[in-house]
Amino acid sequence: SSGINAEWPLRPGEIIIAALGAAINCYLKSTVLHFGGIIGLFVFIYLTASSKNTATPMKRLGYVSGLACCLGLESSYLLDYVISVDPSIIVTAFVTTSVVFVSFTLTALYAERRSMLFLGSLLSTALSGLLILSLANMFFRVPSIALFSVYLSLIISCLFVMYDTQLIVEKKRLGDNDFIWHSVDLFIDFVIIFKDLMIILTDKEKKKRRSNK
């Protein structure tokens, strides 16, 4: 478990910065900031991943902060929509995400060493299938397929938590001490689970309201 001890202090900071980014654009409702967040997200992921041997830890932490802020800006439209349906969904989704994340992390830590690493190829294949399905549905726009994609994304992300956790531990044992990039891996897993749960819970709430009319 020593392989992920260094990542834990970073994660609350990343979540707070992402929340601030989302709150700013929920207030401003800026399309420029939203799409800027999407572009910036890829830029900062690249900078963080590629600067292991060329930048100081503080500079890389700055990249991670930028990444978290851009992720918040990118998520602002979804959060704004969820708030318009029921603001309590955000709290429910966050608490559920935290419980799920901790549960799957502990499962990976206490499981047999390297027992989750076989998931890597399966998850990569599933992720490719999910991407193809999502791109195809951009043209067909079938609501049931869109919702199925969200459920599939949630399952894949939960499994990625276990895979990434064991991978980080193994990398640590092999001398890879890049705790900054390791924290990004798990942070992205957390955010995807959170967003998927918000979409699922919002869909359930809307169906519930329609059935009560």
mmCIF file of the C-alpha atoms, coordinates in Angstrom:
data_MODEL
# 
_entry.id   MODEL 
# 
loop_
_atom_site.group_PDB 
_atom_site.id 
_atom_site.type_symbol 
_atom_site.label_atom_id 
_atom_site.label_alt_id 
_atom_site.label_comp_id 
_atom_site.label_asym_id 
_atom_site.label_entity_id 
_atom_site.label_seq_id 
_atom_site.pdbx_PDB_ins_code 
_atom_site.Cartn_x 
_atom_site.Cartn_y 
_atom_site.Cartn_z 
_atom_site.occupancy 
_atom_site.B_iso_or_equiv 
_atom_site.pdbx_formal_charge 
_atom_site.auth_seq_id 
_atom_site.auth_comp_id 
_atom_site.auth_asym_id 
_atom_site.auth_atom_id 
_atom_site.pdbx_PDB_model_num 
ATOM 1   C CA . SER A 1 1   ? 0.000   0.000   0.000   1.00 0.00 ? 1   SER A CA 1 
ATOM 2   C CA . SER A 1 2   ? 3.005   2.295   0.276   1.00 0.00 ? 2   SER A CA 1 
ATOM 3   C CA . GLY A 1 3   ? 2.741   2.832   -3.452  1.00 0.00 ? 3   GLY A CA 1 
ATOM 4   C CA . ILE A 1 4   ? -0.294  5.066   -3.152  1.00 0.00 ? 4   ILE A CA 1 
ATOM 5   C CA . ASN A 1 5   ? 0.342   6.797   0.180   1.00 0.00 ? 5   ASN A CA 1 
ATOM 6   C CA . ALA A 1 6   ? 1.883   9.827   -1.528  1.00 0.00 ? 6   ALA A CA 1 
ATOM 7   C CA . GLU A 1 7   ? -1.071  10.263  -3.861  1.00 0.00 ? 7   GLU A CA 1 
ATOM 8   C CA . TRP A 1 8   ? -3.756  10.623  -1.165  1.00 0.00 ? 8   TRP A CA 1 
ATOM 9   C CA . PRO A 1 9   ? -2.813  14.165  -0.010  1.00 0.00 ? 9   PRO A CA 1 
ATOM 10  C CA . LEU A 1 10  ? -3.016  15.426  -3.601  1.00 0.00 ? 10  LEU A CA 1 
ATOM 11  C CA . ARG A 1 11  ? -6.499  14.149  -4.375  1.00 0.00 ? 11  ARG A CA 1 
ATOM 12  C CA . PRO A 1 12  ? -8.543  16.466  -2.097  1.00 0.00 ? 12  PRO A CA 1 
ATOM 13  C CA . GLY A 1 13  ? -6.662  19.441  -3.556  1.00 0.00 ? 13  GLY A CA 1 
ATOM 14  C CA . GLU A 1 14  ? -7.444  18.293  -7.096  1.00 0.00 ? 14  GLU A CA 1 
ATOM 15  C CA . ILE A 1 15  ? -11.121 17.859  -6.219  1.00 0.00 ? 15  ILE A CA 1 
ATOM 16  C CA . ILE A 1 16  ? -11.315 21.323  -4.623  1.00 0.00 ? 16  ILE A CA 1 
ATOM 17  C CA . ILE A 1 17  ? -9.675  23.001  -7.641  1.00 0.00 ? 17  ILE A CA 1 
ATOM 18  C CA . ALA A 1 18  ? -11.990 21.131  -10.030 1.00 0.00 ? 18  ALA A CA 1 
ATOM 19  C CA . ALA A 1 19  ? -14.993 22.175  -7.934  1.00 0.00 ? 19  ALA A CA 1 
ATOM 20  C CA . LEU A 1 20  ? -13.879 25.817  -8.077  1.00 0.00 ? 20  LEU A CA 1 
ATOM 21  C CA . GLY A 1 21  ? -13.479 25.634  -11.856 1.00 0.00 ? 21  GLY A CA 1 
ATOM 22  C CA . ALA A 1 22  ? -16.952 24.131  -12.204 1.00 0.00 ? 22  ALA A CA 1 
ATOM 23  C CA . ALA A 1 23  ? -18.499 26.686  -9.823  1.00 0.00 ? 23  ALA A CA 1 
ATOM 24  C CA . ILE A 1 24  ? -16.958 29.598  -11.735 1.00 0.00 ? 24  ILE A CA 1 
ATOM 25  C CA . ASN A 1 25  ? -18.418 28.472  -15.034 1.00 0.00 ? 25  ASN A CA 1 
ATOM 26  C CA . CYS A 1 26  ? -21.761 27.468  -13.525 1.00 0.00 ? 26  CYS A CA 1 
ATOM 27  C CA . TYR A 1 27  ? -21.968 31.124  -12.509 1.00 0.00 ? 27  TYR A CA 1 
ATOM 28  C CA . LEU A 1 28  ? -20.559 32.655  -15.713 1.00 0.00 ? 28  LEU A CA 1 
ATOM 29  C CA . LYS A 1 29  ? -22.117 30.096  -18.117 1.00 0.00 ? 29  LYS A CA 1 
ATOM 30  C CA . SER A 1 30  ? -19.340 30.796  -20.613 1.00 0.00 ? 30  SER A CA 1 
ATOM 31  C CA . THR A 1 31  ? -19.159 28.614  -23.726 1.00 0.00 ? 31  THR A CA 1 
ATOM 32  C CA . VAL A 1 32  ? -15.605 29.839  -24.282 1.00 0.00 ? 32  VAL A CA 1 
ATOM 33  C CA . LEU A 1 33  ? -14.524 28.648  -20.818 1.00 0.00 ? 33  LEU A CA 1 
ATOM 34  C CA . HIS A 1 34  ? -16.320 25.328  -21.325 1.00 0.00 ? 34  HIS A CA 1 
ATOM 35  C CA . PHE A 1 35  ? -14.554 24.518  -24.594 1.00 0.00 ? 35  PHE A CA 1 
ATOM 36  C CA . GLY A 1 36  ? -11.351 26.086  -23.302 1.00 0.00 ? 36  GLY A CA 1 
ATOM 37  C CA . GLY A 1 37  ? -11.563 23.621  -20.423 1.00 0.00 ? 37  GLY A CA 1 
ATOM 38  C CA . ILE A 1 38  ? -11.837 20.704  -22.855 1.00 0.00 ? 38  ILE A CA 1 
ATOM 39  C CA . ILE A 1 39  ? -8.784  21.855  -24.825 1.00 0.00 ? 39  ILE A CA 1 
ATOM 40  C CA . GLY A 1 40  ? -6.842  22.717  -21.672 1.00 0.00 ? 40  GLY A CA 1 
ATOM 41  C CA . LEU A 1 41  ? -7.609  19.298  -20.209 1.00 0.00 ? 41  LEU A CA 1 
ATOM 42  C CA . PHE A 1 42  ? -5.703  17.529  -22.989 1.00 0.00 ? 42  PHE A CA 1 
ATOM 43  C CA . VAL A 1 43  ? -2.901  20.097  -22.886 1.00 0.00 ? 43  VAL A CA 1 
ATOM 44  C CA . PHE A 1 44  ? -2.313  19.684  -19.148 1.00 0.00 ? 44  PHE A CA 1 
ATOM 45  C CA . ILE A 1 45  ? -2.565  15.871  -19.331 1.00 0.00 ? 45  ILE A CA 1 
ATOM 46  C CA . TYR A 1 46  ? 0.180   15.939  -21.972 1.00 0.00 ? 46  TYR A CA 1 
ATOM 47  C CA . LEU A 1 47  ? 2.327   18.395  -19.989 1.00 0.00 ? 47  LEU A CA 1 
ATOM 48  C CA . THR A 1 48  ? 1.998   16.387  -16.763 1.00 0.00 ? 48  THR A CA 1 
ATOM 49  C CA . ALA A 1 49  ? 2.722   13.051  -18.438 1.00 0.00 ? 49  ALA A CA 1 
ATOM 50  C CA . SER A 1 50  ? 5.653   14.259  -20.530 1.00 0.00 ? 50  SER A CA 1 
ATOM 51  C CA . SER A 1 51  ? 7.465   16.412  -17.971 1.00 0.00 ? 51  SER A CA 1 
ATOM 52  C CA . LYS A 1 52  ? 8.520   13.753  -15.454 1.00 0.00 ? 52  LYS A CA 1 
ATOM 53  C CA . ASN A 1 53  ? 12.230  14.244  -16.154 1.00 0.00 ? 53  ASN A CA 1 
ATOM 54  C CA . THR A 1 54  ? 12.187  17.840  -17.362 1.00 0.00 ? 54  THR A CA 1 
ATOM 55  C CA . ALA A 1 55  ? 10.155  19.855  -14.834 1.00 0.00 ? 55  ALA A CA 1 
ATOM 56  C CA . THR A 1 56  ? 10.373  20.423  -11.100 1.00 0.00 ? 56  THR A CA 1 
ATOM 57  C CA . PRO A 1 57  ? 7.733   18.814  -8.850  1.00 0.00 ? 57  PRO A CA 1 
ATOM 58  C CA . MET A 1 58  ? 6.231   22.245  -8.118  1.00 0.00 ? 58  MET A CA 1 
ATOM 59  C CA . LYS A 1 59  ? 5.885   22.994  -11.818 1.00 0.00 ? 59  LYS A CA 1 
ATOM 60  C CA . ARG A 1 60  ? 4.236   19.633  -12.428 1.00 0.00 ? 60  ARG A CA 1 
ATOM 61  C CA . LEU A 1 61  ? 1.883   20.249  -9.514  1.00 0.00 ? 61  LEU A CA 1 
ATOM 62  C CA . GLY A 1 62  ? 0.966   23.468  -11.317 1.00 0.00 ? 62  GLY A CA 1 
ATOM 63  C CA . TYR A 1 63  ? 0.130   21.406  -14.400 1.00 0.00 ? 63  TYR A CA 1 
ATOM 64  C CA . VAL A 1 64  ? -2.046  19.106  -12.274 1.00 0.00 ? 64  VAL A CA 1 
ATOM 65  C CA . SER A 1 65  ? -3.835  22.133  -10.817 1.00 0.00 ? 65  SER A CA 1 
ATOM 66  C CA . GLY A 1 66  ? -4.473  23.411  -14.346 1.00 0.00 ? 66  GLY A CA 1 
ATOM 67  C CA . LEU A 1 67  ? -5.729  19.979  -15.349 1.00 0.00 ? 67  LEU A CA 1 
ATOM 68  C CA . ALA A 1 68  ? -8.125  19.863  -12.389 1.00 0.00 ? 68  ALA A CA 1 
ATOM 69  C CA . CYS A 1 69  ? -9.432  23.371  -13.110 1.00 0.00 ? 69  CYS A CA 1 
ATOM 70  C CA . CYS A 1 70  ? -10.008 22.530  -16.794 1.00 0.00 ? 70  CYS A CA 1 
ATOM 71  C CA . LEU A 1 71  ? -11.811 19.342  -15.807 1.00 0.00 ? 71  LEU A CA 1 
ATOM 72  C CA . GLY A 1 72  ? -14.080 21.432  -13.596 1.00 0.00 ? 72  GLY A CA 1 
ATOM 73  C CA . LEU A 1 73  ? -14.756 23.913  -16.422 1.00 0.00 ? 73  LEU A CA 1 
ATOM 74  C CA . GLU A 1 74  ? -15.524 21.026  -18.790 1.00 0.00 ? 74  GLU A CA 1 
ATOM 75  C CA . SER A 1 75  ? -17.952 19.509  -16.268 1.00 0.00 ? 75  SER A CA 1 
ATOM 76  C CA . SER A 1 76  ? -19.774 22.767  -15.547 1.00 0.00 ? 76  SER A CA 1 
ATOM 77  C CA . TYR A 1 77  ? -22.557 22.270  -18.111 1.00 0.00 ? 77  TYR A CA 1 
ATOM 78  C CA . LEU A 1 78  ? -23.414 18.858  -16.658 1.00 0.00 ? 78  LEU A CA 1 
ATOM 79  C CA . LEU A 1 79  ? -23.405 20.249  -13.108 1.00 0.00 ? 79  LEU A CA 1 
ATOM 80  C CA . ASP A 1 80  ? -25.596 23.167  -14.147 1.00 0.00 ? 80  ASP A CA 1 
ATOM 81  C CA . TYR A 1 81  ? -28.096 20.748  -15.705 1.00 0.00 ? 81  TYR A CA 1 
ATOM 82  C CA . VAL A 1 82  ? -28.116 18.515  -12.617 1.00 0.00 ? 82  VAL A CA 1 
ATOM 83  C CA . ILE A 1 83  ? -28.692 21.536  -10.370 1.00 0.00 ? 83  ILE A CA 1 
ATOM 84  C CA . SER A 1 84  ? -31.699 22.507  -12.507 1.00 0.00 ? 84  SER A CA 1 
ATOM 85  C CA . VAL A 1 85  ? -33.223 19.067  -11.871 1.00 0.00 ? 85  VAL A CA 1 
ATOM 86  C CA . ASP A 1 86  ? -32.260 18.526  -8.211  1.00 0.00 ? 86  ASP A CA 1 
ATOM 87  C CA . PRO A 1 87  ? -29.152 19.995  -6.497  1.00 0.00 ? 87  PRO A CA 1 
ATOM 88  C CA . SER A 1 88  ? -29.123 17.204  -3.904  1.00 0.00 ? 88  SER A CA 1 
ATOM 89  C CA . ILE A 1 89  ? -28.109 14.772  -6.655  1.00 0.00 ? 89  ILE A CA 1 
ATOM 90  C CA . ILE A 1 90  ? -24.615 16.308  -6.630  1.00 0.00 ? 90  ILE A CA 1 
ATOM 91  C CA . VAL A 1 91  ? -24.159 15.527  -2.928  1.00 0.00 ? 91  VAL A CA 1 
ATOM 92  C CA . THR A 1 92  ? -25.569 12.008  -3.325  1.00 0.00 ? 92  THR A CA 1 
ATOM 93  C CA . ALA A 1 93  ? -23.334 11.324  -6.331  1.00 0.00 ? 93  ALA A CA 1 
ATOM 94  C CA . PHE A 1 94  ? -20.230 12.671  -4.557  1.00 0.00 ? 94  PHE A CA 1 
ATOM 95  C CA . VAL A 1 95  ? -20.789 10.623  -1.388  1.00 0.00 ? 95  VAL A CA 1 
ATOM 96  C CA . THR A 1 96  ? -21.551 7.500   -3.425  1.00 0.00 ? 96  THR A CA 1 
ATOM 97  C CA . THR A 1 97  ? -18.465 8.060   -5.576  1.00 0.00 ? 97  THR A CA 1 
ATOM 98  C CA . SER A 1 98  ? -16.289 8.423   -2.467  1.00 0.00 ? 98  SER A CA 1 
ATOM 99  C CA . VAL A 1 99  ? -17.635 5.186   -0.970  1.00 0.00 ? 99  VAL A CA 1 
ATOM 100 C CA . VAL A 1 100 ? -17.258 3.297   -4.262  1.00 0.00 ? 100 VAL A CA 1 
ATOM 101 C CA . PHE A 1 101 ? -13.757 4.679   -4.847  1.00 0.00 ? 101 PHE A CA 1 
ATOM 102 C CA . VAL A 1 102 ? -12.493 3.791   -1.368  1.00 0.00 ? 102 VAL A CA 1 
ATOM 103 C CA . SER A 1 103 ? -14.113 0.338   -1.520  1.00 0.00 ? 103 SER A CA 1 
ATOM 104 C CA . PHE A 1 104 ? -12.542 -0.585  -4.852  1.00 0.00 ? 104 PHE A CA 1 
ATOM 105 C CA . THR A 1 105 ? -9.174  0.865   -3.814  1.00 0.00 ? 105 THR A CA 1 
ATOM 106 C CA . LEU A 1 106 ? -9.128  -1.220  -0.621  1.00 0.00 ? 106 LEU A CA 1 
ATOM 107 C CA . THR A 1 107 ? -10.242 -4.285  -2.573  1.00 0.00 ? 107 THR A CA 1 
ATOM 108 C CA . ALA A 1 108 ? -7.247  -3.862  -4.886  1.00 0.00 ? 108 ALA A CA 1 
ATOM 109 C CA . LEU A 1 109 ? -4.831  -3.259  -2.003  1.00 0.00 ? 109 LEU A CA 1 
ATOM 110 C CA . TYR A 1 110 ? -5.905  -6.323  -0.032  1.00 0.00 ? 110 TYR A CA 1 
ATOM 111 C CA . ALA A 1 111 ? -6.300  -8.628  -3.032  1.00 0.00 ? 111 ALA A CA 1 
ATOM 112 C CA . GLU A 1 112 ? -3.529  -10.978 -4.098  1.00 0.00 ? 112 GLU A CA 1 
ATOM 113 C CA . ARG A 1 113 ? -0.568  -9.114  -5.561  1.00 0.00 ? 113 ARG A CA 1 
ATOM 114 C CA . ARG A 1 114 ? -0.922  -8.410  -9.320  1.00 0.00 ? 114 ARG A CA 1 
ATOM 115 C CA . SER A 1 115 ? -4.285  -10.228 -9.401  1.00 0.00 ? 115 SER A CA 1 
ATOM 116 C CA . MET A 1 116 ? -6.049  -7.217  -10.991 1.00 0.00 ? 116 MET A CA 1 
ATOM 117 C CA . LEU A 1 117 ? -3.444  -6.452  -13.637 1.00 0.00 ? 117 LEU A CA 1 
ATOM 118 C CA . PHE A 1 118 ? -5.015  -8.898  -16.095 1.00 0.00 ? 118 PHE A CA 1 
ATOM 119 C CA . LEU A 1 119 ? -7.836  -6.360  -16.395 1.00 0.00 ? 119 LEU A CA 1 
ATOM 120 C CA . GLY A 1 120 ? -5.619  -4.015  -18.405 1.00 0.00 ? 120 GLY A CA 1 
ATOM 121 C CA . SER A 1 121 ? -6.207  -5.518  -21.852 1.00 0.00 ? 121 SER A CA 1 
ATOM 122 C CA . LEU A 1 122 ? -9.889  -6.185  -21.136 1.00 0.00 ? 122 LEU A CA 1 
ATOM 123 C CA . LEU A 1 123 ? -10.471 -2.601  -20.005 1.00 0.00 ? 123 LEU A CA 1 
ATOM 124 C CA . SER A 1 124 ? -8.631  -1.183  -23.013 1.00 0.00 ? 124 SER A CA 1 
ATOM 125 C CA . THR A 1 125 ? -10.856 -3.232  -25.331 1.00 0.00 ? 125 THR A CA 1 
ATOM 126 C CA . ALA A 1 126 ? -13.993 -2.224  -23.414 1.00 0.00 ? 126 ALA A CA 1 
ATOM 127 C CA . LEU A 1 127 ? -12.929 1.424   -23.528 1.00 0.00 ? 127 LEU A CA 1 
ATOM 128 C CA . SER A 1 128 ? -12.427 1.242   -27.305 1.00 0.00 ? 128 SER A CA 1 
ATOM 129 C CA . GLY A 1 129 ? -15.876 -0.322  -27.693 1.00 0.00 ? 129 GLY A CA 1 
ATOM 130 C CA . LEU A 1 130 ? -17.417 2.373   -25.510 1.00 0.00 ? 130 LEU A CA 1 
ATOM 131 C CA . LEU A 1 131 ? -15.770 5.097   -27.596 1.00 0.00 ? 131 LEU A CA 1 
ATOM 132 C CA . ILE A 1 132 ? -17.063 3.588   -30.848 1.00 0.00 ? 132 ILE A CA 1 
ATOM 133 C CA . LEU A 1 133 ? -20.557 3.213   -29.375 1.00 0.00 ? 133 LEU A CA 1 
ATOM 134 C CA . SER A 1 134 ? -20.587 6.811   -28.125 1.00 0.00 ? 134 SER A CA 1 
ATOM 135 C CA . LEU A 1 135 ? -19.338 8.189   -31.452 1.00 0.00 ? 135 LEU A CA 1 
ATOM 136 C CA . ALA A 1 136 ? -21.938 6.170   -33.378 1.00 0.00 ? 136 ALA A CA 1 
ATOM 137 C CA . ASN A 1 137 ? -24.697 7.407   -31.114 1.00 0.00 ? 137 ASN A CA 1 
ATOM 138 C CA . MET A 1 138 ? -23.728 11.011  -31.860 1.00 0.00 ? 138 MET A CA 1 
ATOM 139 C CA . PHE A 1 139 ? -25.354 10.389  -35.247 1.00 0.00 ? 139 PHE A CA 1 
ATOM 140 C CA . PHE A 1 140 ? -28.243 8.100   -34.209 1.00 0.00 ? 140 PHE A CA 1 
ATOM 141 C CA . ARG A 1 141 ? -29.044 9.880   -30.908 1.00 0.00 ? 141 ARG A CA 1 
ATOM 142 C CA . VAL A 1 142 ? -30.830 6.934   -29.269 1.00 0.00 ? 142 VAL A CA 1 
ATOM 143 C CA . PRO A 1 143 ? -31.452 7.811   -25.571 1.00 0.00 ? 143 PRO A CA 1 
ATOM 144 C CA . SER A 1 144 ? -31.355 4.171   -24.422 1.00 0.00 ? 144 SER A CA 1 
ATOM 145 C CA . ILE A 1 145 ? -27.949 3.655   -26.057 1.00 0.00 ? 145 ILE A CA 1 
ATOM 146 C CA . ALA A 1 146 ? -26.651 6.873   -24.470 1.00 0.00 ? 146 ALA A CA 1 
ATOM 147 C CA . LEU A 1 147 ? -27.767 5.693   -21.034 1.00 0.00 ? 147 LEU A CA 1 
ATOM 148 C CA . PHE A 1 148 ? -26.329 2.221   -21.635 1.00 0.00 ? 148 PHE A CA 1 
ATOM 149 C CA . SER A 1 149 ? -23.009 3.901   -22.483 1.00 0.00 ? 149 SER A CA 1 
ATOM 150 C CA . VAL A 1 150 ? -23.062 5.719   -19.144 1.00 0.00 ? 150 VAL A CA 1 
ATOM 151 C CA . TYR A 1 151 ? -23.671 2.490   -17.199 1.00 0.00 ? 151 TYR A CA 1 
ATOM 152 C CA . LEU A 1 152 ? -20.904 0.783   -19.165 1.00 0.00 ? 152 LEU A CA 1 
ATOM 153 C CA . SER A 1 153 ? -18.573 3.717   -18.473 1.00 0.00 ? 153 SER A CA 1 
ATOM 154 C CA . LEU A 1 154 ? -19.349 3.450   -14.756 1.00 0.00 ? 154 LEU A CA 1 
ATOM 155 C CA . ILE A 1 155 ? -18.496 -0.257  -14.661 1.00 0.00 ? 155 ILE A CA 1 
ATOM 156 C CA . ILE A 1 156 ? -15.284 0.274   -16.633 1.00 0.00 ? 156 ILE A CA 1 
ATOM 157 C CA . SER A 1 157 ? -14.210 3.162   -14.372 1.00 0.00 ? 157 SER A CA 1 
ATOM 158 C CA . CYS A 1 158 ? -14.818 1.158   -11.188 1.00 0.00 ? 158 CYS A CA 1 
ATOM 159 C CA . LEU A 1 159 ? -12.664 -1.658  -12.556 1.00 0.00 ? 159 LEU A CA 1 
ATOM 160 C CA . PHE A 1 160 ? -10.027 0.890   -13.578 1.00 0.00 ? 160 PHE A CA 1 
ATOM 161 C CA . VAL A 1 161 ? -9.781  1.996   -9.930  1.00 0.00 ? 161 VAL A CA 1 
ATOM 162 C CA . MET A 1 162 ? -8.712  -1.525  -8.959  1.00 0.00 ? 162 MET A CA 1 
ATOM 163 C CA . TYR A 1 163 ? -6.412  -1.901  -11.954 1.00 0.00 ? 163 TYR A CA 1 
ATOM 164 C CA . ASP A 1 164 ? -4.766  1.518   -11.538 1.00 0.00 ? 164 ASP A CA 1 
ATOM 165 C CA . THR A 1 165 ? -4.301  0.993   -7.788  1.00 0.00 ? 165 THR A CA 1 
ATOM 166 C CA . GLN A 1 166 ? -2.448  -2.293  -8.239  1.00 0.00 ? 166 GLN A CA 1 
ATOM 167 C CA . LEU A 1 167 ? -0.490  -0.880  -11.187 1.00 0.00 ? 167 LEU A CA 1 
ATOM 168 C CA . ILE A 1 168 ? 0.669   2.055   -9.065  1.00 0.00 ? 168 ILE A CA 1 
ATOM 169 C CA . VAL A 1 169 ? 1.773   -0.306  -6.284  1.00 0.00 ? 169 VAL A CA 1 
ATOM 170 C CA . GLU A 1 170 ? 3.729   -2.440  -8.762  1.00 0.00 ? 170 GLU A CA 1 
ATOM 171 C CA . LYS A 1 171 ? 5.340   0.617   -10.359 1.00 0.00 ? 171 LYS A CA 1 
ATOM 172 C CA . LYS A 1 172 ? 6.369   1.812   -6.904  1.00 0.00 ? 172 LYS A CA 1 
ATOM 173 C CA . ARG A 1 173 ? 7.991   -1.554  -6.180  1.00 0.00 ? 173 ARG A CA 1 
ATOM 174 C CA . LEU A 1 174 ? 9.916   -1.253  -9.456  1.00 0.00 ? 174 LEU A CA 1 
ATOM 175 C CA . GLY A 1 175 ? 11.205  2.199   -8.483  1.00 0.00 ? 175 GLY A CA 1 
ATOM 176 C CA . ASP A 1 176 ? 8.676   4.450   -10.252 1.00 0.00 ? 176 ASP A CA 1 
ATOM 177 C CA . ASN A 1 177 ? 8.048   7.205   -7.692  1.00 0.00 ? 177 ASN A CA 1 
ATOM 178 C CA . ASP A 1 178 ? 6.069   9.522   -9.976  1.00 0.00 ? 178 ASP A CA 1 
ATOM 179 C CA . PHE A 1 179 ? 3.341   10.150  -7.397  1.00 0.00 ? 179 PHE A CA 1 
ATOM 180 C CA . ILE A 1 180 ? 2.129   13.214  -9.323  1.00 0.00 ? 180 ILE A CA 1 
ATOM 181 C CA . TRP A 1 181 ? 1.136   11.237  -12.427 1.00 0.00 ? 181 TRP A CA 1 
ATOM 182 C CA . HIS A 1 182 ? -0.184  8.391   -10.282 1.00 0.00 ? 182 HIS A CA 1 
ATOM 183 C CA . SER A 1 183 ? -2.531  10.844  -8.563  1.00 0.00 ? 183 SER A CA 1 
ATOM 184 C CA . VAL A 1 184 ? -3.796  12.022  -11.961 1.00 0.00 ? 184 VAL A CA 1 
ATOM 185 C CA . ASP A 1 185 ? -4.690  8.435   -12.933 1.00 0.00 ? 185 ASP A CA 1 
ATOM 186 C CA . LEU A 1 186 ? -6.848  7.941   -9.854  1.00 0.00 ? 186 LEU A CA 1 
ATOM 187 C CA . PHE A 1 187 ? -8.284  11.465  -9.925  1.00 0.00 ? 187 PHE A CA 1 
ATOM 188 C CA . ILE A 1 188 ? -9.588  10.956  -13.467 1.00 0.00 ? 188 ILE A CA 1 
ATOM 189 C CA . ASP A 1 189 ? -11.135 7.625   -12.394 1.00 0.00 ? 189 ASP A CA 1 
ATOM 190 C CA . PHE A 1 190 ? -12.871 9.437   -9.524  1.00 0.00 ? 190 PHE A CA 1 
ATOM 191 C CA . VAL A 1 191 ? -14.241 12.218  -11.729 1.00 0.00 ? 191 VAL A CA 1 
ATOM 192 C CA . ILE A 1 192 ? -15.597 9.837   -14.377 1.00 0.00 ? 192 ILE A CA 1 
ATOM 193 C CA . ILE A 1 193 ? -17.421 7.780   -11.734 1.00 0.00 ? 193 ILE A CA 1 
ATOM 194 C CA . PHE A 1 194 ? -18.834 10.988  -10.220 1.00 0.00 ? 194 PHE A CA 1 
ATOM 195 C CA . LYS A 1 195 ? -20.091 12.270  -13.579 1.00 0.00 ? 195 LYS A CA 1 
ATOM 196 C CA . ASP A 1 196 ? -21.594 8.921   -14.564 1.00 0.00 ? 196 ASP A CA 1 
ATOM 197 C CA . LEU A 1 197 ? -23.449 8.689   -11.256 1.00 0.00 ? 197 LEU A CA 1 
ATOM 198 C CA . MET A 1 198 ? -24.803 12.219  -11.652 1.00 0.00 ? 198 MET A CA 1 
ATOM 199 C CA . ILE A 1 199 ? -26.174 11.344  -15.102 1.00 0.00 ? 199 ILE A CA 1 
ATOM 200 C CA . ILE A 1 200 ? -27.740 8.094   -13.857 1.00 0.00 ? 200 ILE A CA 1 
ATOM 201 C CA . LEU A 1 201 ? -29.292 9.692   -10.770 1.00 0.00 ? 201 LEU A CA 1 
ATOM 202 C CA . THR A 1 202 ? -30.608 12.639  -12.787 1.00 0.00 ? 202 THR A CA 1 
ATOM 203 C CA . ASP A 1 203 ? -32.183 10.270  -15.305 1.00 0.00 ? 203 ASP A CA 1 
ATOM 204 C CA . LYS A 1 204 ? -33.853 8.325   -12.486 1.00 0.00 ? 204 LYS A CA 1 
ATOM 205 C CA . GLU A 1 205 ? -35.161 11.531  -10.902 1.00 0.00 ? 205 GLU A CA 1 
ATOM 206 C CA . LYS A 1 206 ? -36.652 12.737  -14.191 1.00 0.00 ? 206 LYS A CA 1 
ATOM 207 C CA . LYS A 1 207 ? -38.345 9.371   -14.787 1.00 0.00 ? 207 LYS A CA 1 
ATOM 208 C CA . LYS A 1 208 ? -39.693 9.440   -11.234 1.00 0.00 ? 208 LYS A CA 1 
ATOM 209 C CA . ARG A 1 209 ? -41.201 12.894  -11.768 1.00 0.00 ? 209 ARG A CA 1 
ATOM 210 C CA . ARG A 1 210 ? -42.783 11.846  -15.063 1.00 0.00 ? 210 ARG A CA 1 
ATOM 211 C CA . SER A 1 211 ? -44.365 8.786   -13.474 1.00 0.00 ? 211 SER A CA 1 
ATOM 212 C CA . ASN A 1 212 ? -45.809 10.902  -10.643 1.00 0.00 ? 212 ASN A CA 1 
ATOM 213 C CA . LYS A 1 213 ? -47.600 13.283  -13.007 1.00 0.00 ? 213 LYS A CA 1 
# 
